[in-house]
PDB file of C-alpha atoms in Angstrom:
ATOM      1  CA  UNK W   1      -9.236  10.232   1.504  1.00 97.00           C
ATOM      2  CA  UNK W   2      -7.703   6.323   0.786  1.00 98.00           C
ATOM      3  CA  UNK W   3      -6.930   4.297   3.707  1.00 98.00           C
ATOM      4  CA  UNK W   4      -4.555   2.033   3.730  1.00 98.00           C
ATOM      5  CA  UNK W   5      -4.750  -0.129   6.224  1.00 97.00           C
ATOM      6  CA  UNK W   6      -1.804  -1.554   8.591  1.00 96.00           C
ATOM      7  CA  UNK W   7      -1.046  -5.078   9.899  1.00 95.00           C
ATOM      8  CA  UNK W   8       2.959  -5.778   9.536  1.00 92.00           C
ATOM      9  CA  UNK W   9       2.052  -6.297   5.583  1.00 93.00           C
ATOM     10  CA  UNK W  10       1.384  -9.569   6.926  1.00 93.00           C
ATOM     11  CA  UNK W  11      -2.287  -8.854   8.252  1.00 95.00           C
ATOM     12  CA  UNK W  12      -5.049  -6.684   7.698  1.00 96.00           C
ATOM     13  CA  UNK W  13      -7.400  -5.419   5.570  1.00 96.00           C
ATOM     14  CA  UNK W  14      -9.692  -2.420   4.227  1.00 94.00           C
ATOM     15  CA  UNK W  15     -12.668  -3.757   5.388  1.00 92.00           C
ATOM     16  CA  UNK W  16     -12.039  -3.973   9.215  1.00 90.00           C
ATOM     17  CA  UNK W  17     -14.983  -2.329  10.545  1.00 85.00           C
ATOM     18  CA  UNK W  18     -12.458  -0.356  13.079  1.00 83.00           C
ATOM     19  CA  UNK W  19     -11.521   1.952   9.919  1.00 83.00           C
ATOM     20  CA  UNK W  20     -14.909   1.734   7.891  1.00 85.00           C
ATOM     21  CA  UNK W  21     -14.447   5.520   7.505  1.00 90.00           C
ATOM     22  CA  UNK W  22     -18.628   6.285   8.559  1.00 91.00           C
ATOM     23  CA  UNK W  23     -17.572   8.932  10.939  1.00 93.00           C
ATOM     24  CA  UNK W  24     -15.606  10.759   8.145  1.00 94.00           C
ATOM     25  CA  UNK W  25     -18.272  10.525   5.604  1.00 93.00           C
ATOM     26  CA  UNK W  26     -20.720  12.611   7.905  1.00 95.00           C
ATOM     27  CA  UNK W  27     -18.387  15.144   8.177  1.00 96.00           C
ATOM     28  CA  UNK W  28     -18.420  15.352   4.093  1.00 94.00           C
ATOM     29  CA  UNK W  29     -14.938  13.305   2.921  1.00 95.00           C
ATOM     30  CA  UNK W  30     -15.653  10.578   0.662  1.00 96.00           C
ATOM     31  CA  UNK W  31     -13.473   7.673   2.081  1.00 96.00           C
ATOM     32  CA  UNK W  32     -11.832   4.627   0.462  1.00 96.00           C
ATOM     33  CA  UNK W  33     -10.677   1.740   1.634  1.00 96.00           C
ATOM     34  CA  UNK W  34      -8.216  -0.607  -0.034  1.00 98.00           C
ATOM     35  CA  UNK W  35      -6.365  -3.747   0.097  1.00 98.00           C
ATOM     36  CA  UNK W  36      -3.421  -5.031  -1.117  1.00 98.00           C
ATOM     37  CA  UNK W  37      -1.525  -8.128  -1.736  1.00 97.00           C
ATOM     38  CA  UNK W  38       0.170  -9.369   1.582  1.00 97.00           C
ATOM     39  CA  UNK W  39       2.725 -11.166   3.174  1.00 92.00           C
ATOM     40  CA  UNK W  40       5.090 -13.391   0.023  1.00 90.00           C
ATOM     41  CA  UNK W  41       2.210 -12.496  -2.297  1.00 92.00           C
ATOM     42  CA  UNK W  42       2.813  -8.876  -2.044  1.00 93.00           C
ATOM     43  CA  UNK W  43       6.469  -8.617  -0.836  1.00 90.00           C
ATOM     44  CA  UNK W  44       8.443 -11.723  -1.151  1.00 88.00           C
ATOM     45  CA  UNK W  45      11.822 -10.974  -2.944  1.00 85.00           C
ATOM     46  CA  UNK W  46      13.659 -13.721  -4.952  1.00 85.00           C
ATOM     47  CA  UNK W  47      15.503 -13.643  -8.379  1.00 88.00           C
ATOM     48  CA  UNK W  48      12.902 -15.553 -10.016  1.00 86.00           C
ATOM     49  CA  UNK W  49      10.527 -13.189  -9.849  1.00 86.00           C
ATOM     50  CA  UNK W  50      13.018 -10.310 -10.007  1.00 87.00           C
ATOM     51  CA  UNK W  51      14.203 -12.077 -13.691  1.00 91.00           C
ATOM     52  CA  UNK W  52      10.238 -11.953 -14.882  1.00 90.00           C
ATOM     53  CA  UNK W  53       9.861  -8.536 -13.500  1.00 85.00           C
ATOM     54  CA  UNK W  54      10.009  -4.896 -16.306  1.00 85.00           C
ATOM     55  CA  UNK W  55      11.621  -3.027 -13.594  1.00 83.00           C
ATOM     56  CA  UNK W  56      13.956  -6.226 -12.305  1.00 84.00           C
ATOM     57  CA  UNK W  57      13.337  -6.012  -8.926  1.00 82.00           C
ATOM     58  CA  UNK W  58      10.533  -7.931  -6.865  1.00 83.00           C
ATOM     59  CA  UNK W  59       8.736  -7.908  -3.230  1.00 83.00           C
ATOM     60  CA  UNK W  60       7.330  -4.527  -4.204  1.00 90.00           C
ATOM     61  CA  UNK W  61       3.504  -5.742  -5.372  1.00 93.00           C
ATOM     62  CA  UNK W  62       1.688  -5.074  -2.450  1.00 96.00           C
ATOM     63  CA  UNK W  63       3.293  -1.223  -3.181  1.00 96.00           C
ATOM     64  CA  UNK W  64       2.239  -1.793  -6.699  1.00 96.00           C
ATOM     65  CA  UNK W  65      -1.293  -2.527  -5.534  1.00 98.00           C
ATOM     66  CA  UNK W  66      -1.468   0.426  -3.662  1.00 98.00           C
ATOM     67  CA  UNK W  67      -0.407   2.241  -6.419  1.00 98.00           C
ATOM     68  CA  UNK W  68      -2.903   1.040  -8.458  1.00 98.00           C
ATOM     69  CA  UNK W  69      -5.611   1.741  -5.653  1.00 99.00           C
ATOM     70  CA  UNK W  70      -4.293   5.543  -5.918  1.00 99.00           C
ATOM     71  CA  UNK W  71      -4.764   5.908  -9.551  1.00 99.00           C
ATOM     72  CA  UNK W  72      -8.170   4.352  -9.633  1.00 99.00           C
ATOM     73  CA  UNK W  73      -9.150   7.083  -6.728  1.00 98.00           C
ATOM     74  CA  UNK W  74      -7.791   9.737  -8.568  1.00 98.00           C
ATOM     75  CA  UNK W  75      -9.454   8.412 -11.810  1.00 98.00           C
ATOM     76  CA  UNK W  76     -12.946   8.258 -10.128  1.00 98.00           C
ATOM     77  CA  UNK W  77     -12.893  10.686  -7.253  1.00 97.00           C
ATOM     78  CA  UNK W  78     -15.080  13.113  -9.369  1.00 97.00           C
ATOM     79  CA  UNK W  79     -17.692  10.231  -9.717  1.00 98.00           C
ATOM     80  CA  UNK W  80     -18.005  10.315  -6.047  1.00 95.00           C
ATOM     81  CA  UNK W  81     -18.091  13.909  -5.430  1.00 95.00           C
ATOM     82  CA  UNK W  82     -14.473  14.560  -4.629  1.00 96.00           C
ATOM     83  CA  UNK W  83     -11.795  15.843  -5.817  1.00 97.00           C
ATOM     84  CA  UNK W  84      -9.077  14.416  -7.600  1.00 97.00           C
ATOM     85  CA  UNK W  85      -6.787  17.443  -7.218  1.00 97.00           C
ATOM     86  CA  UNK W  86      -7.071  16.738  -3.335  1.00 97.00           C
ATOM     87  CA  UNK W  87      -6.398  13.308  -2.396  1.00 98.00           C
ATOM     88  CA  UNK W  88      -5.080  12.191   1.100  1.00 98.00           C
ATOM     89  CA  UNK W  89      -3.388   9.120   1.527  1.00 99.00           C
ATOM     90  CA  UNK W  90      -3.572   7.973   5.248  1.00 98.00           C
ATOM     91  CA  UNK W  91      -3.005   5.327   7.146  1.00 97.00           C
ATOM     92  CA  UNK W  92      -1.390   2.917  10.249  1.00 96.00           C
ATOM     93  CA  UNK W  93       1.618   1.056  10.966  1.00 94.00           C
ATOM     94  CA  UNK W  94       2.329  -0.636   8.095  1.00 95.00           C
ATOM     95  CA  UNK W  95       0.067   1.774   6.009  1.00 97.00           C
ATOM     96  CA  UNK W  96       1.611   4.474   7.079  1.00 96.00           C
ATOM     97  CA  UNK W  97       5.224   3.057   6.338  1.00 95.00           C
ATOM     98  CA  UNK W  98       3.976   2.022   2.889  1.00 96.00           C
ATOM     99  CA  UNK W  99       3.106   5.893   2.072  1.00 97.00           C
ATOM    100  CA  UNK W 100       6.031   7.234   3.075  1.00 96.00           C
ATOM    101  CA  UNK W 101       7.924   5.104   1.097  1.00 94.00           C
ATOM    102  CA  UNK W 102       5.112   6.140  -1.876  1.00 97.00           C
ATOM    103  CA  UNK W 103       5.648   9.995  -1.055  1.00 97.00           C
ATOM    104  CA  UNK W 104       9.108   9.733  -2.819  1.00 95.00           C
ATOM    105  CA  UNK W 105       8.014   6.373  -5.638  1.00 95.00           C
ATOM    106  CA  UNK W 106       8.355   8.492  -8.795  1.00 95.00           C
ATOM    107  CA  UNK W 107       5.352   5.759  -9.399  1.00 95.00           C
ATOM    108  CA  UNK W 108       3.114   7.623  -7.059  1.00 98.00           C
ATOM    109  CA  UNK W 109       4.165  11.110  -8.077  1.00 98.00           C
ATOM    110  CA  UNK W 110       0.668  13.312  -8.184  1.00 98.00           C
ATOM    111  CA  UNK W 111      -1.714  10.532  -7.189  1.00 99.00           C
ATOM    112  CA  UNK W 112      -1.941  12.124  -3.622  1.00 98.00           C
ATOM    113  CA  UNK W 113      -1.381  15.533  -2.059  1.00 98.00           C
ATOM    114  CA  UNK W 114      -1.546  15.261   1.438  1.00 98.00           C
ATOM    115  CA  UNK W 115      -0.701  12.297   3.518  1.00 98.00           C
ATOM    116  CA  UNK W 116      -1.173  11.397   6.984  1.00 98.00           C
ATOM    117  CA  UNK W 117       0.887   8.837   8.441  1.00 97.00           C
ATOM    118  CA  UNK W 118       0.174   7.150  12.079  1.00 95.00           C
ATOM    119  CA  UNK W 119       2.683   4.957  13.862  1.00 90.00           C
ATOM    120  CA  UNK W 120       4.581   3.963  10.902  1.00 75.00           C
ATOM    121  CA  UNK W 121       7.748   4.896   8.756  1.00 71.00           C
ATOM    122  CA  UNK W 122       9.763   4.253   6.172  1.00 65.00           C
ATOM    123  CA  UNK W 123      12.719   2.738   8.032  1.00 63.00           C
ATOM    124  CA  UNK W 124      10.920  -0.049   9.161  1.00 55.00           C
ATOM    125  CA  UNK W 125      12.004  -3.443   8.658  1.00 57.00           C
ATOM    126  CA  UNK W 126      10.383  -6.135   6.220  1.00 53.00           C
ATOM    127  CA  UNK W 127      11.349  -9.626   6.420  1.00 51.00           C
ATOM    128  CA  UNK W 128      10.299 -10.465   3.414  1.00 49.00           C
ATOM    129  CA  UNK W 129      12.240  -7.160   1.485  1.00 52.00           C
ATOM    130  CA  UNK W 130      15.420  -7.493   3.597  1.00 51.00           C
ATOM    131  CA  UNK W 131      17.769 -10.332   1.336  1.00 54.00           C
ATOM    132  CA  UNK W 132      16.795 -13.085  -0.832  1.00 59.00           C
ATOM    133  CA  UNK W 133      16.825 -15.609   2.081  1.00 61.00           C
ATOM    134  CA  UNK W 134      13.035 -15.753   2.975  1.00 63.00           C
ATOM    135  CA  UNK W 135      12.246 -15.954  -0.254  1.00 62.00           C
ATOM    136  CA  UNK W 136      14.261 -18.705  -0.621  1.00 63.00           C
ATOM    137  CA  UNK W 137      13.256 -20.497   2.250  1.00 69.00           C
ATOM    138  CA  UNK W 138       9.806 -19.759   1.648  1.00 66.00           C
ATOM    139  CA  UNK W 139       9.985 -21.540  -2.111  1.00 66.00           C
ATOM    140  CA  UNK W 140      11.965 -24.800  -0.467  1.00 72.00           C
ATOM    141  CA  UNK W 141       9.326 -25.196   2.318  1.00 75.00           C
ATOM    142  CA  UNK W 142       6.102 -25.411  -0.782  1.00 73.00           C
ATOM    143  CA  UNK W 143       8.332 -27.322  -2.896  1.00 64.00           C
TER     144      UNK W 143
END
């Protein structure tokens, strides 16, 4: 099972002890916990850094990290006793809006089977994804 953790994709992290994932492990599930870039670092859009990026797009690299996070489980589940045929993504708020949005990234396909999603969805709003604007804001007020 990966967690990923919620906070407006402005907060947060995997290693809140509120989801340290003990009570799971006793009942046999090996449990993950991840982070991801945050806030501008992980979803700021702005030309710039659509122009450097393969796909041409940007504000997607805390979903890239998670994506990342997904593979490595996958890779290395067996190491740890599970099953790499059998992950489940889960997670809160902002977690959960981040897998449903990576239940249909053809980026995600087959990295997780089963997904659990709490108080989140995919139709939630992000600042920082919305327009260029905040990005452009953000880049004036750092100089």
């Amino acid at each position: 099972m990966l967690w990923i953790h919620g906070g407006g994709f402005s907060t947060g992290a995997g290693s809140t002890i509120f989801f340290d994932g003990e009570e799971l492990a006793r009942l046999g599930a090996v449990v993950i916990t991840i982070n991801y870039r945050l806030g501008p670092f992980g979803f700021l859009a702005h030309p710039a850094l659509s122009a450097e990026s393969p796909e041409g797009v940007s504000g997607n690299a805390g979903l890239l990290d998670q994506v990342a996070a997904l593979a490595w489980a996958r890779r290395n589940a067996a190491a740890f006793g599970g099953n790499p045929e059998c992950i489940t993504a889960f997670g809160e708020s902002a977690g959960a809006a981040s897998i449903a949005r990576l239940l249909v990234s053809p980026k995600a396909e087959g990295l997780f089977h089963r997904a659990i999603l709490q108080s989140g969805h995919a139709r939630g709003r992000n600042r920082w994804l919305r327009q260029d604007t905040p990005g452009f804001r953000s880049a004036e007020s750092v100089g």
